[in-house]
Amino acid sequence: MSRQPSPLDFPESPLSRAFEQPLFLGLFLPVQSGGWSPSALPRSTTWTFDYNRQLTLRAEALGFDLVFALAEWLGKGGYGGDIRYHDESLDAFITQAALASVTERILLISTLHVLYGPWHPLHLAKFGATLDHISKGRWGLNLVTGHRHREHRRFGQAPIEHDQRYRQADEFIRVVQALWHSPDNLDFSGDHYKLEEAYVSVKPSFGRPVLVNATGSPAGIDFAARHSDIVFTTSPGSAEIENALEKLPEHLQRIKHAAHGYGRQVRTLINPLVICRDSDAEAWEVHAAITAAGDPGALEGHAREASDAHAWRGHQPAERYVGGNIQLVGSPETVVRDIIRLKEAGIDGLQLSFFDFAPDLEQFGKRVLPLLRQAGLRR
């Protein structure tokens, strides 16, 4: 199949506008109970649609470029523990569809496990084109192949070997893109999918929706290099900023070199959890309080949901009580200094999360964003 046009081929597309920012900003929505921190420390963060709508509208007003939602398939009680971590959650696909009708500018990225259940490329091509129409080109797909054997079994499926999942997903997304692009009926017969006289209308506004892939493995990086606009990556080291900064440059170069090999460019996105207070000491006091209230049962439950994903492998268990693939802790000046260093390491965008989302997002908007503008990282 020939190369299909992407949103970046259209200067007026929402993605092209977002990439005009020296550093693009996203918000990692807490569509699951406990957000990103398995800690019992009290906070306002909740999983409900009303709360996530409030966060999205505030992020849009602050000038954020995108919001991102997780998808996972857990049993009763989520990861467990006293807080029943991730016991309640919203579907990312439907949540972003609902947010499309109440927002105007911000990109909306849904996570979808395309190999779970009866998903067919024709389903996703039609659903995606519809969401693209509703959002006026602002919807995007974070395509996930699945990474937990238990999740496959919850759909009555045998687990698929890691690299084989990416080979099957490659065929899936190539067919989806062909359906988005083709002016005529499509016939296709592949190793995994067959279509006869398949057609999708309406067509996407800017070639196709935004494509994202969250990955760190060699097979995943190769897949993202061929298909994605944004690679949602992780620190190969720990959540501690100095360790992350030491190991990120080589990892990011590997991703961008892989894309160059296919004649493409990708942007890299990473997930920091931000704890920002008036002083470094105050911020670290909050960090310590979150950790002290950590729920070990939730971490044990997470370990039981064994994964073959390459993310988080360098992280210590205690770091997960706070959350975030990396952690930015300190005063506004310290947080901005570390963001500048991440940009210098090769990161193109930040997918931010917070412990207490609503007040912490407000604090970020008031204290950190002005300093990012002064530093030339936001316009």
CSV table of C-alpha atoms in Angstrom, one decimal:
chain,number,residue,atom,x,y,z
A,1,MET,CA,0.0,0.0,0.0
A,2,SER,CA,1.3,3.4,-0.9
A,3,ARG,CA,2.1,6.2,1.6
A,4,GLN,CA,-1.1,7.8,2.9
A,5,PRO,CA,-1.2,11.6,3.7
A,6,SER,CA,-0.9,12.6,7.3
A,7,PRO,CA,-2.2,15.6,9.3
A,8,LEU,CA,1.3,17.1,9.0
A,9,ASP,CA,0.9,17.4,5.3
A,10,PHE,CA,-1.7,20.1,6.1
A,11,PRO,CA,-0.3,23.2,7.7
A,12,GLU,CA,-3.8,24.1,9.0
A,13,SER,CA,-4.4,20.8,10.8
A,14,PRO,CA,-4.7,20.8,14.6
A,15,LEU,CA,-1.7,18.6,14.8
A,16,SER,CA,0.4,20.9,12.7
A,17,ARG,CA,-0.6,23.8,14.9
A,18,ALA,CA,0.3,21.9,18.0
A,19,PHE,CA,3.7,21.1,16.6
A,20,GLU,CA,4.4,24.8,16.1
A,21,GLN,CA,5.0,25.0,19.8
A,22,PRO,CA,8.7,24.5,20.8
A,23,LEU,CA,7.4,22.1,23.5
A,24,PHE,CA,3.9,20.7,23.1
A,25,LEU,CA,1.9,20.0,26.3
A,26,GLY,CA,-0.5,17.2,27.1
A,27,LEU,CA,-2.6,16.2,30.1
A,28,PHE,CA,-2.8,12.5,31.0
A,29,LEU,CA,-6.4,12.3,32.2
A,30,PRO,CA,-7.3,10.3,35.3
A,31,VAL,CA,-10.1,8.3,33.8
A,32,GLN,CA,-9.4,5.6,36.4
A,33,SER,CA,-9.8,5.6,40.2
A,34,GLY,CA,-6.6,6.6,42.0
A,35,GLY,CA,-5.3,8.5,39.0
A,36,TRP,CA,-1.7,7.6,38.5
A,37,SER,CA,-0.7,7.3,42.2
A,38,PRO,CA,-1.5,4.2,44.3
A,39,SER,CA,-1.5,6.3,47.5
A,40,ALA,CA,-4.2,6.8,50.2
A,41,LEU,CA,-3.3,10.4,50.8
A,42,PRO,CA,-6.5,12.5,50.4
A,43,ARG,CA,-7.0,14.4,47.2
A,44,SER,CA,-9.7,15.7,44.9
A,45,THR,CA,-8.7,13.5,41.9
A,46,THR,CA,-11.5,11.2,40.7
A,47,TRP,CA,-12.3,9.2,37.6
A,48,THR,CA,-15.7,10.6,36.7
A,49,PHE,CA,-16.5,12.1,33.4
A,50,ASP,CA,-17.5,15.4,34.9
A,51,TYR,CA,-14.1,15.7,36.6
A,52,ASN,CA,-12.2,14.8,33.5
A,53,ARG,CA,-14.4,17.3,31.4
A,54,GLN,CA,-13.5,20.0,33.9
A,55,LEU,CA,-9.8,19.2,33.6
A,56,THR,CA,-10.0,19.1,29.8
A,57,LEU,CA,-11.7,22.5,29.6
A,58,ARG,CA,-9.2,24.0,32.0
A,59,ALA,CA,-6.3,22.5,30.0
A,60,GLU,CA,-7.7,23.9,26.8
A,61,ALA,CA,-8.1,27.3,28.4
A,62,LEU,CA,-4.5,27.2,29.6
A,63,GLY,CA,-3.3,26.5,26.0
A,64,PHE,CA,-2.5,22.8,26.4
A,65,ASP,CA,-2.2,21.0,23.0
A,66,LEU,CA,-3.7,17.6,23.8
A,67,VAL,CA,-5.4,15.3,26.4
A,68,PHE,CA,-4.7,11.6,26.5
A,69,ALA,CA,-6.7,8.8,28.1
A,70,LEU,CA,-5.6,5.3,29.2
A,71,ALA,CA,-7.3,2.0,28.4
A,72,GLU,CA,-6.9,-1.2,30.5
A,73,TRP,CA,-8.9,-4.3,31.2
A,74,LEU,CA,-8.8,-5.4,34.8
A,75,GLY,CA,-10.8,-7.8,37.0
A,76,LYS,CA,-13.0,-6.8,39.9
A,77,GLY,CA,-11.2,-4.6,42.3
A,78,GLY,CA,-8.7,-3.3,39.8
A,79,TYR,CA,-5.2,-3.7,41.1
A,80,GLY,CA,-6.6,-4.1,44.6
A,81,GLY,CA,-5.1,-2.8,47.9
A,82,ASP,CA,-7.1,-0.9,50.4
A,83,ILE,CA,-7.8,1.8,47.8
A,84,ARG,CA,-8.9,-0.7,45.1
A,85,TYR,CA,-6.6,1.0,42.7
A,86,HIS,CA,-8.1,1.4,39.2
A,87,ASP,CA,-11.2,-0.4,40.2
A,88,GLU,CA,-13.4,2.1,38.5
A,89,SER,CA,-12.6,3.5,35.1
A,90,LEU,CA,-14.0,5.1,31.9
A,91,ASP,CA,-13.5,3.8,28.4
A,92,ALA,CA,-10.9,6.1,26.7
A,93,PHE,CA,-12.5,5.8,23.2
A,94,ILE,CA,-16.0,6.9,24.4
A,95,THR,CA,-14.7,9.5,26.8
A,96,GLN,CA,-12.8,11.3,24.1
A,97,ALA,CA,-15.8,11.1,21.8
A,98,ALA,CA,-17.9,12.9,24.5
A,99,LEU,CA,-15.1,15.5,25.0
A,100,ALA,CA,-15.0,16.3,21.3
A,101,SER,CA,-18.4,18.0,21.5
A,102,VAL,CA,-17.5,20.3,24.4
A,103,THR,CA,-14.0,21.4,23.3
A,104,GLU,CA,-12.8,23.5,20.3
A,105,ARG,CA,-9.1,23.4,19.9
A,106,ILE,CA,-7.4,20.7,22.0
A,107,LEU,CA,-6.4,17.3,20.5
A,108,LEU,CA,-8.1,14.3,22.0
A,109,ILE,CA,-6.1,11.0,22.0
A,110,SER,CA,-7.9,7.7,22.8
A,111,THR,CA,-6.0,4.5,23.7
A,112,LEU,CA,-7.3,1.4,22.0
A,113,HIS,CA,-6.2,-2.2,22.2
A,114,VAL,CA,-6.8,-3.1,18.6
A,115,LEU,CA,-6.1,-6.9,19.0
A,116,TYR,CA,-8.5,-7.5,21.8
A,117,GLY,CA,-11.9,-8.9,21.0
A,118,PRO,CA,-13.6,-8.7,17.6
A,119,TRP,CA,-12.1,-5.4,16.4
A,120,HIS,CA,-11.8,-5.2,12.6
A,121,PRO,CA,-10.0,-2.5,10.6
A,122,LEU,CA,-13.3,-1.5,9.0
A,123,HIS,CA,-14.9,-0.9,12.5
A,124,LEU,CA,-12.0,1.4,13.5
A,125,ALA,CA,-11.8,3.2,10.1
A,126,LYS,CA,-15.5,4.1,10.3
A,127,PHE,CA,-15.5,5.0,14.0
A,128,GLY,CA,-12.3,7.0,13.7
A,129,ALA,CA,-13.6,8.9,10.6
A,130,THR,CA,-16.7,9.8,12.5
A,131,LEU,CA,-14.8,11.1,15.5
A,132,ASP,CA,-12.5,13.0,13.2
A,133,HIS,CA,-15.6,14.6,11.7
A,134,ILE,CA,-17.1,15.5,15.1
A,135,SER,CA,-13.8,16.9,16.4
A,136,LYS,CA,-12.9,18.6,13.2
A,137,GLY,CA,-9.6,16.7,12.9
A,138,ARG,CA,-8.7,16.8,16.6
A,139,TRP,CA,-9.2,13.1,17.4
A,140,GLY,CA,-6.3,10.7,17.5
A,141,LEU,CA,-5.6,7.1,18.2
A,142,ASN,CA,-3.0,5.7,20.6
A,143,LEU,CA,-2.7,2.2,19.1
A,144,VAL,CA,-1.8,-0.5,21.6
A,145,THR,CA,-1.3,-4.1,20.8
A,146,GLY,CA,-1.9,-5.4,24.3
A,147,HIS,CA,0.8,-6.4,26.8
A,148,ARG,CA,-0.8,-8.5,29.6
A,149,HIS,CA,-1.6,-12.1,29.2
A,150,ARG,CA,-4.5,-11.8,31.6
A,151,GLU,CA,-6.1,-9.1,29.4
A,152,HIS,CA,-6.0,-11.3,26.3
A,153,ARG,CA,-7.6,-14.1,28.4
A,154,ARG,CA,-10.4,-11.8,29.6
A,155,PHE,CA,-11.4,-11.6,25.9
A,156,GLY,CA,-11.3,-15.4,25.6
A,157,GLN,CA,-8.1,-15.2,23.5
A,158,ALA,CA,-4.7,-16.9,23.8
A,159,PRO,CA,-1.9,-14.4,24.4
A,160,ILE,CA,-0.1,-13.3,21.3
A,161,GLU,CA,3.7,-13.2,21.4
A,162,HIS,CA,5.1,-9.6,21.7
A,163,ASP,CA,6.7,-9.1,18.3
A,164,GLN,CA,3.9,-11.0,16.6
A,165,ARG,CA,1.4,-8.5,18.0
A,166,TYR,CA,3.2,-5.7,16.2
A,167,ARG,CA,3.2,-7.6,12.9
A,168,GLN,CA,-0.5,-8.1,13.2
A,169,ALA,CA,-1.1,-4.5,14.2
A,170,ASP,CA,1.0,-3.4,11.2
A,171,GLU,CA,-1.5,-5.1,8.9
A,172,PHE,CA,-4.4,-3.7,10.9
A,173,ILE,CA,-3.3,-0.1,10.7
A,174,ARG,CA,-2.3,-0.3,7.1
A,175,VAL,CA,-5.8,-1.5,6.2
A,176,VAL,CA,-7.4,1.3,8.3
A,177,GLN,CA,-5.3,3.9,6.6
A,178,ALA,CA,-6.1,2.6,3.2
A,179,LEU,CA,-9.8,2.8,4.1
A,180,TRP,CA,-9.5,6.4,5.2
A,181,HIS,CA,-7.7,7.3,2.0
A,182,SER,CA,-9.3,5.1,-0.7
A,183,PRO,CA,-11.8,6.9,-3.1
A,184,ASP,CA,-13.1,3.5,-4.1
A,185,ASN,CA,-14.2,0.2,-2.6
A,186,LEU,CA,-11.3,-1.7,-1.1
A,187,ASP,CA,-10.5,-5.4,-1.5
A,188,PHE,CA,-7.8,-6.8,0.7
A,189,SER,CA,-6.6,-10.3,1.7
A,190,GLY,CA,-3.8,-10.5,4.3
A,191,ASP,CA,-2.5,-12.8,6.9
A,192,HIS,CA,-5.0,-11.6,9.5
A,193,TYR,CA,-7.7,-9.5,7.8
A,194,LYS,CA,-9.9,-9.8,4.7
A,195,LEU,CA,-12.1,-7.2,3.1
A,196,GLU,CA,-14.3,-7.2,0.1
A,197,GLU,CA,-15.8,-4.0,-1.4
A,198,ALA,CA,-15.1,-2.2,1.9
A,199,TYR,CA,-15.6,1.6,1.9
A,200,VAL,CA,-15.6,4.4,4.5
A,201,SER,CA,-17.2,7.8,4.3
A,202,VAL,CA,-16.9,10.4,5.6
A,203,LYS,CA,-13.2,10.8,5.0
A,204,PRO,CA,-10.9,12.3,7.6
A,205,SER,CA,-10.4,16.1,7.5
A,206,PHE,CA,-6.6,16.0,7.2
A,207,GLY,CA,-5.6,12.8,5.5
A,208,ARG,CA,-6.1,10.7,8.6
A,209,PRO,CA,-6.5,11.1,12.3
A,210,VAL,CA,-3.4,11.6,14.5
A,211,LEU,CA,-1.6,8.4,15.3
A,212,VAL,CA,0.3,7.7,18.5
A,213,ASN,CA,2.1,4.7,19.8
A,214,ALA,CA,3.3,4.1,23.4
A,215,THR,CA,6.3,1.9,23.2
A,216,GLY,CA,9.9,1.3,24.2
A,217,SER,CA,10.7,-2.2,22.7
A,218,PRO,CA,12.6,-2.6,19.4
A,219,ALA,CA,9.5,-4.1,17.7
A,220,GLY,CA,7.4,-1.3,19.0
A,221,ILE,CA,9.8,1.4,18.0
A,222,ASP,CA,10.0,0.0,14.5
A,223,PHE,CA,6.2,0.0,14.3
A,224,ALA,CA,5.9,3.6,15.6
A,225,ALA,CA,8.7,4.7,13.2
A,226,ARG,CA,6.6,3.5,10.3
A,227,HIS,CA,3.2,4.8,11.3
A,228,SER,CA,3.0,7.2,14.2
A,229,ASP,CA,3.1,11.0,14.5
A,230,ILE,CA,3.9,10.9,18.2
A,231,VAL,CA,5.9,8.2,20.1
A,232,PHE,CA,4.8,8.2,23.8
A,233,THR,CA,8.0,6.9,25.3
A,234,THR,CA,9.4,6.2,28.7
A,235,SER,CA,12.6,6.7,30.6
A,236,PRO,CA,14.8,3.6,30.3
A,237,GLY,CA,16.0,4.5,33.8
A,238,SER,CA,14.2,5.4,37.0
A,239,ALA,CA,11.7,8.1,37.7
A,240,GLU,CA,14.4,10.2,39.3
A,241,ILE,CA,15.2,13.1,36.9
A,242,GLU,CA,19.0,12.9,36.9
A,243,ASN,CA,18.9,9.2,36.1
A,244,ALA,CA,16.3,9.8,33.3
A,245,LEU,CA,18.3,12.6,31.8
A,246,GLU,CA,21.4,10.4,31.7
A,247,LYS,CA,19.7,7.6,29.8
A,248,LEU,CA,17.1,9.4,27.7
A,249,PRO,CA,19.2,11.0,24.9
A,250,GLU,CA,20.4,7.6,23.5
A,251,HIS,CA,16.9,6.2,23.7
A,252,LEU,CA,15.3,9.2,21.9
A,253,GLN,CA,18.0,9.1,19.2
A,254,ARG,CA,17.2,5.5,18.6
A,255,ILE,CA,13.5,6.3,18.1
A,256,LYS,CA,14.1,9.3,15.7
A,257,HIS,CA,16.8,7.4,13.8
A,258,ALA,CA,14.3,4.6,13.2
A,259,ALA,CA,11.8,7.0,11.8
A,260,HIS,CA,14.4,8.6,9.6
A,261,GLY,CA,15.1,5.2,8.2
A,262,TYR,CA,11.5,5.2,6.8
A,263,GLY,CA,11.8,8.8,5.5
A,264,ARG,CA,9.7,10.1,8.4
A,265,GLN,CA,9.9,12.3,11.4
A,266,VAL,CA,8.2,11.6,14.8
A,267,ARG,CA,7.8,13.7,17.9
A,268,THR,CA,8.6,12.2,21.3
A,269,LEU,CA,6.3,12.5,24.3
A,270,ILE,CA,7.0,11.6,27.9
A,271,ASN,CA,4.9,11.4,31.1
A,272,PRO,CA,6.2,13.4,34.1
A,273,LEU,CA,4.2,13.6,37.3
A,274,VAL,CA,4.6,17.2,38.5
A,275,ILE,CA,4.7,18.2,42.2
A,276,CYS,CA,5.2,22.0,42.3
A,277,ARG,CA,5.0,24.1,45.4
A,278,ASP,CA,6.4,27.5,46.4
A,279,SER,CA,9.8,25.9,47.4
A,280,ASP,CA,11.7,22.7,46.7
A,281,ALA,CA,11.4,21.8,50.4
A,282,GLU,CA,7.6,22.1,50.3
A,283,ALA,CA,7.3,20.0,47.1
A,284,TRP,CA,9.5,17.2,48.6
A,285,GLU,CA,7.3,17.2,51.7
A,286,VAL,CA,4.3,16.5,49.5
A,287,HIS,CA,6.3,13.8,47.7
A,288,ALA,CA,7.2,12.2,51.1
A,289,ALA,CA,3.6,12.3,52.2
A,290,ILE,CA,2.3,10.6,49.1
A,291,THR,CA,4.9,7.9,49.4
A,292,ALA,CA,4.2,7.4,53.2
A,293,ALA,CA,0.6,6.8,52.4
A,294,GLY,CA,1.4,4.4,49.5
A,295,ASP,CA,-0.8,1.2,49.3
A,296,PRO,CA,1.5,-1.8,49.1
A,297,GLY,CA,-1.4,-4.0,48.2
A,298,ALA,CA,-2.0,-2.0,45.0
A,299,LEU,CA,1.6,-2.4,44.0
A,300,GLU,CA,1.4,-6.2,44.6
A,301,GLY,CA,-1.7,-6.3,42.5
A,302,HIS,CA,0.0,-4.4,39.7
A,303,ALA,CA,2.8,-7.0,39.8
A,304,ARG,CA,0.3,-9.8,39.5
A,305,GLU,CA,-1.0,-8.3,36.3
A,306,ALA,CA,2.3,-9.3,34.7
A,307,SER,CA,3.3,-7.4,31.5
A,308,ASP,CA,5.8,-7.8,28.8
A,309,ALA,CA,5.9,-4.0,28.2
A,310,HIS,CA,9.3,-2.4,28.2
A,311,ALA,CA,8.2,0.7,30.1
A,312,TRP,CA,8.9,1.2,33.8
A,313,ARG,CA,11.5,-1.6,34.0
A,314,GLY,CA,14.1,0.6,35.7
A,315,HIS,CA,11.7,1.9,38.4
A,316,GLN,CA,11.8,1.1,42.0
A,317,PRO,CA,8.5,0.0,43.6
A,318,ALA,CA,8.4,3.1,46.0
A,319,GLU,CA,8.6,5.4,43.0
A,320,ARG,CA,5.2,4.1,41.8
A,321,TYR,CA,3.4,5.3,44.9
A,322,VAL,CA,3.9,8.9,43.5
A,323,GLY,CA,3.4,7.9,39.8
A,324,GLY,CA,4.7,9.3,36.5
A,325,ASN,CA,7.3,7.8,34.3
A,326,ILE,CA,9.6,10.6,35.6
A,327,GLN,CA,9.0,12.9,38.4
A,328,LEU,CA,9.4,16.7,38.4
A,329,VAL,CA,9.5,17.9,42.0
A,330,GLY,CA,10.3,21.4,43.3
A,331,SER,CA,9.5,25.1,43.0
A,332,PRO,CA,8.3,26.6,39.7
A,333,GLU,CA,11.9,27.5,38.9
A,334,THR,CA,13.2,24.0,39.6
A,335,VAL,CA,10.4,22.4,37.6
A,336,VAL,CA,11.1,24.7,34.6
A,337,ARG,CA,14.8,24.1,34.8
A,338,ASP,CA,14.2,20.3,34.6
A,339,ILE,CA,11.7,20.7,31.7
A,340,ILE,CA,14.4,22.7,29.8
A,341,ARG,CA,16.8,19.9,30.4
A,342,LEU,CA,14.3,17.3,29.1
A,343,LYS,CA,13.9,19.4,26.0
A,344,GLU,CA,17.7,19.6,25.6
A,345,ALA,CA,17.8,15.8,25.9
A,346,GLY,CA,15.5,15.4,22.9
A,347,ILE,CA,12.0,15.4,24.3
A,348,ASP,CA,9.5,17.2,22.1
A,349,GLY,CA,6.5,17.2,24.4
A,350,LEU,CA,5.3,16.5,28.0
A,351,GLN,CA,2.2,14.4,28.9
A,352,LEU,CA,1.7,15.8,32.4
A,353,SER,CA,0.0,14.1,35.3
A,354,PHE,CA,-0.5,15.3,38.8
A,355,PHE,CA,-1.4,13.8,42.2
A,356,ASP,CA,-4.2,16.2,43.0
A,357,PHE,CA,-5.2,17.1,39.4
A,358,ALA,CA,-7.5,20.1,39.6
A,359,PRO,CA,-5.5,22.3,42.0
A,360,ASP,CA,-2.1,21.1,40.7
A,361,LEU,CA,-3.1,21.9,37.1
A,362,GLU,CA,-4.2,25.3,38.3
A,363,GLN,CA,-0.8,25.8,40.1
A,364,PHE,CA,1.0,24.7,36.9
A,365,GLY,CA,-0.9,27.2,34.8
A,366,LYS,CA,-0.3,30.1,37.2
A,367,ARG,CA,3.3,29.5,38.2
A,368,VAL,CA,5.0,27.3,35.6
A,369,LEU,CA,3.5,28.2,32.3
A,370,PRO,CA,4.6,31.9,32.4
A,371,LEU,CA,8.2,30.7,33.1
A,372,LEU,CA,8.0,28.3,30.2
A,373,ARG,CA,7.0,31.2,27.9
A,374,GLN,CA,9.9,33.3,29.3
A,375,ALA,CA,12.2,30.3,28.5
A,376,GLY,CA,10.9,30.2,24.9
A,377,LEU,CA,9.3,26.8,25.2
A,378,ARG,CA,5.7,28.0,24.9
A,379,ARG,CA,4.2,30.6,22.7
